Amino acid sequence: GYPISIEILEGNINDKSTLQSKVNELKERFKIKEIIFVFDRGMKTNINLECNID
C-alpha cells in the first residue's frame, strides 16, 4: 500500500522553512524514496519546488 500522512501545522510558521524537515521526517518514518505533496499556492516557492529527499 501507499502510506498517507496528514499533519496540520500552526498558521504562523514559514512554509519554506518547514518543508525540507517534513520531507526528512517522512523519509525516515515510512522508509520511502518518492513523496507526493498537495499544498496551496502559499507553499509554492522555488525552495519548496526544488526540495528533494536525497
PDB file of N, CA and C in Angstrom:
ATOM      1  N   GLY A   1       0.811  -1.183   0.000  1.00  0.00           N
ATOM      2  CA  GLY A   1       0.000   0.000   0.000  1.00  0.00           C
ATOM      3  C   GLY A   1       0.858   1.251   0.000  1.00  0.00           C
ATOM      4  N   TYR A   2       0.180   2.337  -0.060  1.00  0.00           N
ATOM      5  CA  TYR A   2       0.830   3.645  -0.055  1.00  0.00           C
ATOM      6  C   TYR A   2       0.574   4.325   1.281  1.00  0.00           C
ATOM      7  N   PRO A   3       1.629   4.720   1.978  1.00  0.00           N
ATOM      8  CA  PRO A   3       1.419   5.426   3.250  1.00  0.00           C
ATOM      9  C   PRO A   3       0.846   6.811   3.005  1.00  0.00           C
ATOM     10  N   ILE A   4      -0.076   7.203   3.848  1.00  0.00           N
ATOM     11  CA  ILE A   4      -0.675   8.539   3.787  1.00  0.00           C
ATOM     12  C   ILE A   4      -0.457   9.192   5.138  1.00  0.00           C
ATOM     13  N   SER A   5      -0.039  10.436   5.109  1.00  0.00           N
ATOM     14  CA  SER A   5       0.199  11.161   6.348  1.00  0.00           C
ATOM     15  C   SER A   5      -0.376  12.563   6.215  1.00  0.00           C
ATOM     16  N   ILE A   6      -1.074  12.986   7.230  1.00  0.00           N
ATOM     17  CA  ILE A   6      -1.632  14.343   7.263  1.00  0.00           C
ATOM     18  C   ILE A   6      -1.161  14.999   8.547  1.00  0.00           C
ATOM     19  N   GLU A   7      -0.665  16.205   8.419  1.00  0.00           N
ATOM     20  CA  GLU A   7      -0.242  16.961   9.586  1.00  0.00           C
ATOM     21  C   GLU A   7      -0.636  18.413   9.386  1.00  0.00           C
ATOM     22  N   ILE A   8      -1.203  18.994  10.397  1.00  0.00           N
ATOM     23  CA  ILE A   8      -1.590  20.405  10.342  1.00  0.00           C
ATOM     24  C   ILE A   8      -0.648  21.175  11.258  1.00  0.00           C
ATOM     25  N   LEU A   9       0.027  22.149  10.674  1.00  0.00           N
ATOM     26  CA  LEU A   9       0.978  22.958  11.427  1.00  0.00           C
ATOM     27  C   LEU A   9       0.341  24.294  11.797  1.00  0.00           C
ATOM     28  N   GLU A  10       0.932  24.958  12.763  1.00  0.00           N
ATOM     29  CA  GLU A  10       0.451  26.286  13.148  1.00  0.00           C
ATOM     30  C   GLU A  10       0.505  27.224  11.952  1.00  0.00           C
ATOM     31  N   GLY A  11      -0.417  28.143  11.880  1.00  0.00           N
ATOM     32  CA  GLY A  11      -0.514  29.040  10.737  1.00  0.00           C
ATOM     33  C   GLY A  11       0.572  30.083  10.648  1.00  0.00           C
ATOM     34  N   ASN A  12       1.308  30.292  11.718  1.00  0.00           N
ATOM     35  CA  ASN A  12       2.327  31.349  11.705  1.00  0.00           C
ATOM     36  C   ASN A  12       3.734  30.824  11.427  1.00  0.00           C
ATOM     37  N   ILE A  13       3.850  29.598  10.922  1.00  0.00           N
ATOM     38  CA  ILE A  13       5.155  29.020  10.603  1.00  0.00           C
ATOM     39  C   ILE A  13       5.432  29.235   9.120  1.00  0.00           C
ATOM     40  N   ASN A  14       6.631  29.680   8.800  1.00  0.00           N
ATOM     41  CA  ASN A  14       7.021  29.923   7.418  1.00  0.00           C
ATOM     42  C   ASN A  14       7.126  28.590   6.670  1.00  0.00           C
ATOM     43  N   ASP A  15       6.330  28.433   5.606  1.00  0.00           N
ATOM     44  CA  ASP A  15       6.282  27.174   4.866  1.00  0.00           C
ATOM     45  C   ASP A  15       7.617  26.770   4.271  1.00  0.00           C
ATOM     46  N   LYS A  16       8.375  27.731   3.789  1.00  0.00           N
ATOM     47  CA  LYS A  16       9.636  27.359   3.145  1.00  0.00           C
ATOM     48  C   LYS A  16      10.677  26.883   4.144  1.00  0.00           C
ATOM     49  N   SER A  17      10.455  27.127   5.413  1.00  0.00           N
ATOM     50  CA  SER A  17      11.415  26.649   6.411  1.00  0.00           C
ATOM     51  C   SER A  17      11.012  25.301   7.007  1.00  0.00           C
ATOM     52  N   THR A  18       9.833  24.800   6.687  1.00  0.00           N
ATOM     53  CA  THR A  18       9.378  23.546   7.288  1.00  0.00           C
ATOM     54  C   THR A  18       9.357  22.369   6.327  1.00  0.00           C
ATOM     55  N   LEU A  19       9.264  22.603   5.023  1.00  0.00           N
ATOM     56  CA  LEU A  19       9.066  21.506   4.090  1.00  0.00           C
ATOM     57  C   LEU A  19      10.220  20.510   4.087  1.00  0.00           C
ATOM     58  N   GLN A  20      11.449  20.979   4.019  1.00  0.00           N
ATOM     59  CA  GLN A  20      12.586  20.052   3.972  1.00  0.00           C
ATOM     60  C   GLN A  20      12.620  19.167   5.209  1.00  0.00           C
ATOM     61  N   SER A  21      12.356  19.740   6.389  1.00  0.00           N
ATOM     62  CA  SER A  21      12.374  18.919   7.600  1.00  0.00           C
ATOM     63  C   SER A  21      11.243  17.899   7.593  1.00  0.00           C
ATOM     64  N   LYS A  22      10.083  18.262   7.047  1.00  0.00           N
ATOM     65  CA  LYS A  22       8.964  17.320   6.947  1.00  0.00           C
ATOM     66  C   LYS A  22       9.268  16.213   5.949  1.00  0.00           C
ATOM     67  N   VAL A  23       9.932  16.545   4.855  1.00  0.00           N
ATOM     68  CA  VAL A  23      10.349  15.531   3.882  1.00  0.00           C
ATOM     69  C   VAL A  23      11.278  14.529   4.561  1.00  0.00           C
ATOM     70  N   ASN A  24      12.226  15.027   5.321  1.00  0.00           N
ATOM     71  CA  ASN A  24      13.159  14.144   6.017  1.00  0.00           C
ATOM     72  C   ASN A  24      12.451  13.260   7.040  1.00  0.00           C
ATOM     73  N   GLU A  25      11.477  13.823   7.770  1.00  0.00           N
ATOM     74  CA  GLU A  25      10.696  13.035   8.731  1.00  0.00           C
ATOM     75  C   GLU A  25       9.936  11.906   8.034  1.00  0.00           C
ATOM     76  N   LEU A  26       9.282  12.222   6.918  1.00  0.00           N
ATOM     77  CA  LEU A  26       8.517  11.208   6.188  1.00  0.00           C
ATOM     78  C   LEU A  26       9.425  10.132   5.614  1.00  0.00           C
ATOM     79  N   LYS A  27      10.564  10.549   5.107  1.00  0.00           N
ATOM     80  CA  LYS A  27      11.529   9.605   4.537  1.00  0.00           C
ATOM     81  C   LYS A  27      11.960   8.595   5.599  1.00  0.00           C
ATOM     82  N   GLU A  28      12.243   9.071   6.778  1.00  0.00           N
ATOM     83  CA  GLU A  28      12.671   8.202   7.868  1.00  0.00           C
ATOM     84  C   GLU A  28      11.513   7.345   8.396  1.00  0.00           C
ATOM     85  N   ARG A  29      10.369   7.964   8.591  1.00  0.00           N
ATOM     86  CA  ARG A  29       9.216   7.266   9.182  1.00  0.00           C
ATOM     87  C   ARG A  29       8.702   6.142   8.300  1.00  0.00           C
ATOM     88  N   PHE A  30       8.582   6.401   6.991  1.00  0.00           N
ATOM     89  CA  PHE A  30       7.982   5.423   6.090  1.00  0.00           C
ATOM     90  C   PHE A  30       8.998   4.688   5.209  1.00  0.00           C
ATOM     91  N   LYS A  31      10.281   5.048   5.331  1.00  0.00           N
ATOM     92  CA  LYS A  31      11.328   4.402   4.520  1.00  0.00           C
ATOM     93  C   LYS A  31      10.987   4.462   3.028  1.00  0.00           C
ATOM     94  N   ILE A  32      10.684   5.665   2.540  1.00  0.00           N
ATOM     95  CA  ILE A  32      10.265   5.850   1.149  1.00  0.00           C
ATOM     96  C   ILE A  32      11.250   6.720   0.389  1.00  0.00           C
ATOM     97  N   LYS A  33      11.149   6.661  -0.936  1.00  0.00           N
ATOM     98  CA  LYS A  33      12.036   7.445  -1.801  1.00  0.00           C
ATOM     99  C   LYS A  33      11.287   8.498  -2.597  1.00  0.00           C
ATOM    100  N   GLU A  34       9.983   8.351  -2.778  1.00  0.00           N
ATOM    101  CA  GLU A  34       9.181   9.333  -3.514  1.00  0.00           C
ATOM    102  C   GLU A  34       8.035   9.807  -2.642  1.00  0.00           C
ATOM    103  N   ILE A  35       7.777  11.118  -2.715  1.00  0.00           N
ATOM    104  CA  ILE A  35       6.697  11.720  -1.942  1.00  0.00           C
ATOM    105  C   ILE A  35       5.897  12.623  -2.858  1.00  0.00           C
ATOM    106  N   ILE A  36       4.581  12.562  -2.750  1.00  0.00           N
ATOM    107  CA  ILE A  36       3.700  13.484  -3.475  1.00  0.00           C
ATOM    108  C   ILE A  36       3.073  14.401  -2.435  1.00  0.00           C
ATOM    109  N   PHE A  37       3.288  15.699  -2.620  1.00  0.00           N
ATOM    110  CA  PHE A  37       2.710  16.692  -1.732  1.00  0.00           C
ATOM    111  C   PHE A  37       1.563  17.400  -2.428  1.00  0.00           C
ATOM    112  N   VAL A  38       0.521  17.659  -1.692  1.00  0.00           N
ATOM    113  CA  VAL A  38      -0.567  18.517  -2.163  1.00  0.00           C
ATOM    114  C   VAL A  38      -0.556  19.723  -1.234  1.00  0.00           C
ATOM    115  N   PHE A  39      -0.305  20.894  -1.815  1.00  0.00           N
ATOM    116  CA  PHE A  39      -0.256  22.089  -0.984  1.00  0.00           C
ATOM    117  C   PHE A  39      -0.844  23.281  -1.706  1.00  0.00           C
ATOM    118  N   ASP A  40      -1.114  24.324  -0.949  1.00  0.00           N
ATOM    119  CA  ASP A  40      -1.718  25.524  -1.528  1.00  0.00           C
ATOM    120  C   ASP A  40      -0.634  26.415  -2.130  1.00  0.00           C
ATOM    121  N   ARG A  41      -1.054  27.458  -2.816  1.00  0.00           N
ATOM    122  CA  ARG A  41      -0.087  28.306  -3.523  1.00  0.00           C
ATOM    123  C   ARG A  41       0.845  29.065  -2.584  1.00  0.00           C
ATOM    124  N   GLY A  42       0.500  29.161  -1.317  1.00  0.00           N
ATOM    125  CA  GLY A  42       1.381  29.809  -0.361  1.00  0.00           C
ATOM    126  C   GLY A  42       2.685  29.062  -0.159  1.00  0.00           C
ATOM    127  N   MET A  43       2.686  27.769  -0.448  1.00  0.00           N
ATOM    128  CA  MET A  43       3.892  26.957  -0.304  1.00  0.00           C
ATOM    129  C   MET A  43       4.672  26.848  -1.607  1.00  0.00           C
ATOM    130  N   LYS A  44       4.129  27.405  -2.688  1.00  0.00           N
ATOM    131  CA  LYS A  44       4.784  27.293  -3.993  1.00  0.00           C
ATOM    132  C   LYS A  44       5.909  28.312  -4.091  1.00  0.00           C
ATOM    133  N   THR A  45       7.073  27.909  -3.604  1.00  0.00           N
ATOM    134  CA  THR A  45       8.273  28.729  -3.693  1.00  0.00           C
ATOM    135  C   THR A  45       9.339  27.914  -4.407  1.00  0.00           C
ATOM    136  N   ASN A  46      10.332  28.578  -4.947  1.00  0.00           N
ATOM    137  CA  ASN A  46      11.428  27.862  -5.612  1.00  0.00           C
ATOM    138  C   ASN A  46      12.112  26.902  -4.650  1.00  0.00           C
ATOM    139  N   ILE A  47      12.281  27.316  -3.406  1.00  0.00           N
ATOM    140  CA  ILE A  47      12.919  26.454  -2.406  1.00  0.00           C
ATOM    141  C   ILE A  47      12.117  25.162  -2.239  1.00  0.00           C
ATOM    142  N   ASN A  48      10.796  25.273  -2.106  1.00  0.00           N
ATOM    143  CA  ASN A  48       9.961  24.090  -1.924  1.00  0.00           C
ATOM    144  C   ASN A  48       9.878  23.247  -3.190  1.00  0.00           C
ATOM    145  N   LEU A  49       9.811  23.876  -4.338  1.00  0.00           N
ATOM    146  CA  LEU A  49       9.713  23.112  -5.589  1.00  0.00           C
ATOM    147  C   LEU A  49      11.006  22.356  -5.883  1.00  0.00           C
ATOM    148  N   GLU A  50      12.119  22.835  -5.396  1.00  0.00           N
ATOM    149  CA  GLU A  50      13.395  22.178  -5.619  1.00  0.00           C
ATOM    150  C   GLU A  50      13.765  21.212  -4.483  1.00  0.00           C
ATOM    151  N   CYS A  51      12.925  21.121  -3.482  1.00  0.00           N
ATOM    152  CA  CYS A  51      13.158  20.257  -2.336  1.00  0.00           C
ATOM    153  C   CYS A  51      13.252  18.808  -2.808  1.00  0.00           C
ATOM    154  N   ASN A  52      14.236  18.094  -2.298  1.00  0.00           N
ATOM    155  CA  ASN A  52      14.361  16.679  -2.661  1.00  0.00           C
ATOM    156  C   ASN A  52      14.622  15.864  -1.404  1.00  0.00           C
ATOM    157  N   ILE A  53      14.561  14.569  -1.570  1.00  0.00           N
ATOM    158  CA  ILE A  53      14.745  13.696  -0.420  1.00  0.00           C
ATOM    159  C   ILE A  53      16.019  12.878  -0.501  1.00  0.00           C
ATOM    160  N   ASP A  54      16.932  13.293  -1.358  1.00  0.00           N
ATOM    161  CA  ASP A  54      18.193  12.548  -1.462  1.00  0.00           C
ATOM    162  C   ASP A  54      19.052  12.752  -0.247  1.00  0.00           C
TER     163      ASP A  54
END
